[in-house]
Amino acid sequence: MSDVVEKTLTALPALFDSQTGAAKITNRLRQLIKSITELTSKHEEENLIKQELSAMKEQVSSPNTTMKQMREIMVRAMYCEMLGYDASFTYIHAIKLAQQGGVLEKRVGYLAVSLFLNEGHELLLLLVNTVLKDLQSTNLIEACMALTVVAQVFPKDMIPAVLPLVEDKLSHPKEIIRRKAVLALYKFYLIAPNQVQHIHAKFRKALCDKDPGVMTSSLHIYLQLIRVNSYKDLTGSFVTILKQVVGGKLPLDFNYHSVPAPWLQIQLLRILSLLGKEDQSTSELMYEVLDESLRRAEMNHNITYAILYECVKAVYTIHPKAELLEKAARCIGNFVLSPKINLKYLGLKALTYVVQHDAKLALQHQMTIIECLDHSDFTIKRETLELLFRITNAQNVTVIIEKMLDFLCYVPIKTLTFAPDNSWFIQTMNDVFSIGGDLLQQDVPNNFLRLLAEGKPEEDDQLRLYAVDSYLTVLKGHTSHLPQCFLQVMSWVLGEYAHLQESVDQREVIQFLTQLLDQRSVSSETRVWILSALTKISEGQTDLILDLAESLSSSQDTVLRQQAQELRHLSQDSQLHEWALPRGAPWDSIEVAGLIVFPYYDKLFLLKLHYVTFGTSVKTFNLAEPKITFSRYSNFFRCTCICLYINFVYHFSSSTLILEGVKRVWGKDGYLPQKEATAPLVDEPSAAVQPPGQHEAAERIESRPEPSTQNQDKQQLASSLFVGLGVGSSMSLVRKLYYDGFTVSLRGNVVDCLEARSTSVCHYALLMDDPHTNVSFTGTVSYQTQPGHTNTLPFSGTLSTADFIRPLVVTTEEYGKLWLSLSHDVKQNLKLLTDAGDPLRTTLNALKDALQLHVVDIIGSEGIVACRLLSGAPCLLHCRVNGTALAMWLRSPHPALPDCILYHCQRALTHH
Amino acid sequence: MQFMLLFSRQGKLRLQKWYVPLSDSQKKKISREVIQMVLARKPKMCSFLEWRDQKIVYKRYASLYFCCAVEDQENELITLEIIHRYVELLDKYFGSVCELDIIFNFEKAYYILDEFILGGEAQETSKKIVLKAIEQADMLQEVRNTHIACLFVLVYEVTIGSFPSC
């Protein structure tokens, strides 16, 4: 230090002259900071800084400005830049300051340069000569500053110019210079590795430096070098250094919370793990020191855990040694079970790393992992999923993917709470939709729309407006590549909120949407959304809409034809439009999608507007008087509506189908008072109707006008009609559920009065004609406790195909004949239960127990099984043992039945 | 390390150091984003955040957040200790440091940081050696300041607590 003092003392007299200047220096900055803290608005701050900057600009260009003043200006410029204002006019002066100033000015100049300019900045070229000069300076501080700036920002092309000087510094007597030189070379290595190839020998010298700081710095380089070349011969040295460090041989200065040189330890552990990777003989050299490190790091402080974590990683990276692995695994336990959340996180991270080598380790921490999966901290959750991802196998893949999808749904909504502004949020969601596209779970667009819809008009109009603007921009570009779900979201938003944007002509919006309709890549389902949007904004644009309706009325697609019809009627009757689709109407809680259903009953018409909610209930509005008359369309028309409707419900309820009966207010003889129960899932007349006199269940159920045979015809018609209809996959599902007919079955249960405390049992048979894995049904019971006052009790339940399967008892010969006559088949490998002597029999029995199947015969490694759906359709299963799997071949006259049964078989075997 | 940010509870940037070349607009965007994210965290949550393909490691000392972005592979705990060591250095240098010290002497805070971390890597982890280097460079200023004997007493309504003793 003495030589520094000497140097600085000689510089002192010059400094004393500027006393008053220095006072001013600090003053100005302090004043600036002080006045900024006193300001109340961003706007005031902007003005103040603007003034400050222009004053500074004037000052820097004035020839009278001294270096000291310049130094002061530079500090203020740094401050302004930190606040986010542009002070680029000072950059060149920062370089000048470093070039021409005394040591004090240089220090500020270099700091400003390293803050203002980055590696690619052209002004840096002007700095090269200054750096060269300072590197050669005998003043220690100047040399230090030059090296510091070189290690932070230096143009790649100029490296050769300073390289020899920096290299020389490696043998400088002062350790601080050597250390900085090593780090500068490390930086050079990172940006231009081939430039420093020739000095590898000097790095070795740095590694053996007597100063621990220089040695530590050289490890940064080695960590990089080892990734490319092998430095196996150095293993011994690294091990020795680590041993010394762990053994506490370093000066106490290097202790951090009584742990000797933790940074050095970690660096060495990283190097060792790279060296020992897939190399047994090298690994053997380090077992002892790793063991020692694991043992020593026992103090309960973050820093020891940091070392332990690195140790564990090293143990699992190098050639394995059982004893060490065991110790490391115990260490992970300490992390994972720690109540400190940071340690838990690191434990999960370590587990993620080690399960790649030994998946069983995750088993010990199952419960913690499950807890972490639902942790309120996003980071923990995310890391847990990462861990799960690593242990995914054939058995758990479905569950894990489900969890990950949950997470994916969670993300966009979660982002909103952090969203800095509307534009960011909408833009992010645009990205999510266009990239994730149709792979996204339906919840993502639903939740997004819900967020838009739920907001209060005043508060969230801004967000909605932004969405409208953003979507109009998207629609102006190429739209053919956009995922369907994004198009649907855009259609919905434009339909609901396009009117908010007054500067945009509604006709333009209609044109955009009409163009989308014409696109071949747009699916029928999306078309439905687009048309719904068009219906909403059609008001007052009769000419455009009539053209559109005209062109669509000849469409092949029944749904479109129907919607076009609705569109035409609504656009011609503004009063009706206003009523049916009120603009800006408040949303009751979470109701969103609007769909108009026009059921057709003989000559009477009913307009129903359903606000379909996201999952639970349906609201029905009735129009008291029929205003629209259709020419008699066709019988399936009504089915179309219902299917469409169900389709909607399905979409908004993500996974289970919620089916609610459309209330009928119109009967054969006109308007019916509200007295019907709605229930779902179809069926034929109940066999279990009890004599009305015996029980008093007050189910008030109205009769259906059409005889059930007619319904059956309709259903068949509907089924056949919708086969070719491409309204997405959900359409085929809709086809499988009948709505009609159930009211017939309930007719016998109308009971007049109810005695107190009596119960009544009503049986209804439900048949599933077409299977689906799960269906939900809802219904209501209406009763009167006093005349004129009707109470309603809703009920609901979920049924799966499994509930409708019965054994089909056939002989082997009959089975053979039936097998050949069946057309739809599905093949799949299932899990074989191997925990018993006869795996095939065990598996089939398990299936039989779970699903009411009939095991027809078992011959050697093959088994045949038969079942039928309650309504009649048989399904035959042919099972064969194939190694450790069960090859299953299912056949049925019904196209969807094999899939459903397969699903339930899979479930049954997984849960076994 | 990719960058280090110091910011107040109100989201005001107090110090920024970038170890990767980025344009000004990128820097602004990133710091805005990171500050938002960190301020939204609840007190009991862990000090790490996934951000792009990197990790944000942050810790709050009194009214000031210290926040580093590191590579995904990096050991988060040691980064946390780097932050802590930097706070210790500041504390030792300013003598029971508080946010105001850093606001008014931000260039000093930069000098200390540059002596501690160089080019994104820990340069010198010994507290004594880092401070010695700073003191040596400060020597000129120190001498001058004592001659000037100009003291500033700052009384602000903003009460900002000093960091817990390190």
Short mmCIF file of C-alpha atoms in Angstrom, two decimals, chain A residues 1 4 8 12 15-16 18 22 26-27 29-30 33-34 37 45 71 75 78-79 81-82 84 91 103-104 107-108 111 114-115 118-119 141 148 151-152 176 179-180 183 186 213 217 220 253-257 263 266 270 301-303 305-306 309-310 313 341-343 345-346 349 376-377 379 382-383 418 420, chain B residues 12-17 19 21-24 27-28 36 40-41 44-50 55 72-78 80-82 84-85 88 103-107 110-111 114-115 118-119 121-129 132-134 136-141 143-144 147-148 150 152 154 156:
data_model
loop_
_atom_site.label_atom_id
_atom_site.label_comp_id
_atom_site.label_asym_id
_atom_site.label_seq_id
_atom_site.Cartn_x
_atom_site.Cartn_y
_atom_site.Cartn_z
CA MET A 1 0.00 0.00 0.00
CA VAL A 4 0.05 3.93 -3.56
CA THR A 8 -1.33 9.81 -4.42
CA LEU A 12 -2.38 16.05 -3.86
CA LEU A 15 -6.26 18.56 -6.05
CA PHE A 16 -6.37 21.18 -3.39
CA SER A 18 -10.37 22.68 -6.65
CA ALA A 22 -15.62 19.81 -5.24
CA THR A 26 -21.53 16.93 -4.57
CA ASN A 27 -23.93 19.76 -4.10
CA LEU A 29 -26.04 15.89 -7.46
CA ARG A 30 -27.52 16.10 -4.00
CA ILE A 33 -31.66 13.87 -5.99
CA LYS A 34 -33.31 15.87 -3.29
CA THR A 37 -37.58 12.89 -4.10
CA GLU A 45 -39.84 14.42 -12.80
CA ARG A 71 -16.70 14.79 -13.49
CA VAL A 75 -22.15 11.55 -12.12
CA MET A 78 -25.22 8.40 -14.72
CA TYR A 79 -28.01 9.22 -12.34
CA GLU A 81 -29.59 7.33 -17.18
CA MET A 82 -30.41 5.16 -14.20
CA GLY A 84 -34.30 5.90 -17.57
CA TYR A 91 -20.94 9.33 -23.68
CA VAL A 103 -6.91 9.84 -11.40
CA LEU A 104 -10.12 11.00 -9.80
CA ARG A 107 -12.22 6.78 -12.13
CA VAL A 108 -15.53 8.48 -12.85
CA LEU A 111 -17.18 3.97 -14.50
CA SER A 114 -18.67 0.82 -18.34
CA LEU A 115 -22.22 1.83 -17.46
CA ASN A 118 -21.73 -2.04 -24.18
CA GLU A 119 -19.28 -4.23 -26.03
CA ILE A 141 -4.75 2.59 -9.45
CA THR A 148 -11.41 -3.34 -14.73
CA ALA A 151 -12.77 -7.04 -18.19
CA GLN A 152 -16.17 -5.41 -18.47
CA ILE A 176 -4.69 -7.28 -7.32
CA ARG A 179 -6.14 -11.11 -10.35
CA LYS A 180 -7.71 -8.53 -12.60
CA LEU A 183 -10.29 -12.10 -15.13
CA TYR A 186 -11.19 -14.98 -18.85
CA GLY A 213 -7.55 -14.57 -4.93
CA SER A 217 -9.92 -16.25 -10.45
CA HIS A 220 -13.17 -19.41 -13.87
CA ASP A 253 -9.78 -13.47 5.51
CA PHE A 254 -11.27 -15.90 3.08
CA ASN A 255 -13.73 -17.31 5.53
CA TYR A 256 -17.32 -16.48 4.98
CA HIS A 257 -19.46 -17.04 8.08
CA TRP A 263 -16.83 -19.71 -3.56
CA ILE A 266 -17.89 -24.55 -5.17
CA ARG A 270 -17.75 -27.98 -10.36
CA HIS A 301 -26.11 -21.93 7.25
CA ASN A 302 -27.09 -21.18 3.66
CA ILE A 303 -23.49 -21.23 2.59
CA TYR A 305 -26.05 -25.85 1.94
CA ALA A 306 -24.77 -24.17 -1.19
CA TYR A 309 -25.73 -28.93 -3.14
CA GLU A 310 -22.68 -28.67 -5.32
CA LYS A 313 -24.28 -32.80 -7.86
CA ILE A 341 -38.35 -22.58 1.41
CA ASN A 342 -35.12 -21.72 -0.39
CA LEU A 343 -33.58 -24.99 0.73
CA TYR A 345 -36.42 -25.39 -3.69
CA LEU A 346 -32.80 -26.39 -4.01
CA LYS A 349 -33.68 -29.02 -7.97
CA SER A 376 -48.68 -21.46 -3.33
CA ASP A 377 -45.30 -20.37 -4.58
CA THR A 379 -41.41 -21.22 -8.40
CA ARG A 382 -42.73 -25.11 -11.43
CA GLU A 383 -39.67 -26.93 -10.14
CA PHE A 418 -48.63 -9.48 -12.56
CA PRO A 420 -47.85 -4.53 -15.98
CA LYS B 12 -37.32 2.83 -8.16
CA LEU B 13 -34.05 1.66 -9.62
CA ARG B 14 -31.08 2.48 -7.40
CA LEU B 15 -28.30 0.63 -9.14
CA GLN B 16 -27.97 -1.43 -12.28
CA LYS B 17 -25.05 -3.40 -13.54
CA TYR B 19 -22.74 -8.12 -17.53
CA PRO B 21 -24.31 -6.59 -23.84
CA LEU B 22 -27.86 -5.31 -24.27
CA SER B 23 -29.42 -2.29 -25.88
CA ASP B 24 -30.84 0.45 -23.69
CA LYS B 27 -32.34 -3.06 -20.41
CA LYS B 28 -35.30 -0.86 -19.62
CA GLN B 36 -42.63 -6.01 -11.36
CA ALA B 40 -45.30 -9.06 -6.67
CA ARG B 41 -43.72 -11.82 -4.58
CA LYS B 44 -42.79 -16.07 2.63
CA MET B 45 -42.01 -17.12 -0.91
CA CYS B 46 -38.64 -18.41 -1.95
CA SER B 47 -35.97 -16.05 -3.21
CA PHE B 48 -35.76 -17.57 -6.65
CA LEU B 49 -37.78 -16.97 -9.74
CA GLU B 50 -37.75 -18.53 -13.14
CA LYS B 55 -33.05 -17.49 -12.66
CA ASP B 72 -30.30 -21.64 -15.02
CA GLN B 73 -27.50 -24.02 -14.04
CA GLU B 74 -26.12 -21.68 -11.42
CA ASN B 75 -26.31 -22.49 -7.73
CA GLU B 76 -29.01 -20.14 -6.43
CA LEU B 77 -27.88 -20.30 -2.82
CA ILE B 78 -24.39 -19.12 -3.58
CA LEU B 80 -27.90 -15.34 -2.57
CA GLU B 81 -24.68 -15.28 -0.56
CA ILE B 82 -23.02 -13.10 -3.18
CA HIS B 84 -25.28 -10.89 1.09
CA ARG B 85 -21.56 -10.38 0.83
CA GLU B 88 -21.81 -6.70 4.01
CA ILE B 103 -28.87 6.89 -3.43
CA PHE B 104 -26.42 9.69 -2.74
CA ASN B 105 -23.24 7.73 -3.25
CA PHE B 106 -24.31 5.41 -5.98
CA GLU B 107 -20.97 5.76 -7.75
CA TYR B 110 -20.57 0.84 -8.18
CA TYR B 111 -16.88 0.98 -7.29
CA ASP B 114 -16.70 -3.60 -9.53
CA GLU B 115 -14.08 -4.59 -7.01
CA LEU B 118 -15.82 -8.41 -12.41
CA GLY B 119 -17.30 -9.41 -15.74
CA GLU B 121 -17.88 -13.47 -11.82
CA ALA B 122 -16.91 -13.09 -8.19
CA GLN B 123 -13.50 -11.49 -8.31
CA GLU B 124 -12.49 -11.28 -4.72
CA THR B 125 -14.54 -12.70 -1.91
CA SER B 126 -12.41 -11.59 0.98
CA LYS B 127 -14.09 -8.60 2.59
CA LYS B 128 -10.84 -7.21 3.81
CA ILE B 129 -9.11 -7.29 0.44
CA LYS B 132 -8.58 -2.36 0.99
CA ALA B 133 -8.66 -1.89 -2.76
CA ILE B 134 -11.52 0.58 -2.49
CA GLN B 136 -6.66 2.77 -1.82
CA ALA B 137 -8.56 4.24 -4.73
CA ASP B 138 -10.53 6.47 -2.39
CA MET B 139 -7.40 7.80 -0.77
CA LEU B 140 -7.30 10.87 -3.01
CA GLN B 141 -10.86 11.78 -2.34
CA VAL B 143 -7.63 13.49 1.72
CA ARG B 144 -9.45 16.16 -0.15
CA HIS B 147 -9.59 19.49 3.83
CA ILE B 148 -12.81 20.75 2.50
CA CYS B 150 -17.75 20.25 4.15
CA PHE B 152 -23.90 17.72 4.57
CA LEU B 154 -29.49 15.50 5.24
CA TYR B 156 -35.48 13.84 4.95
#
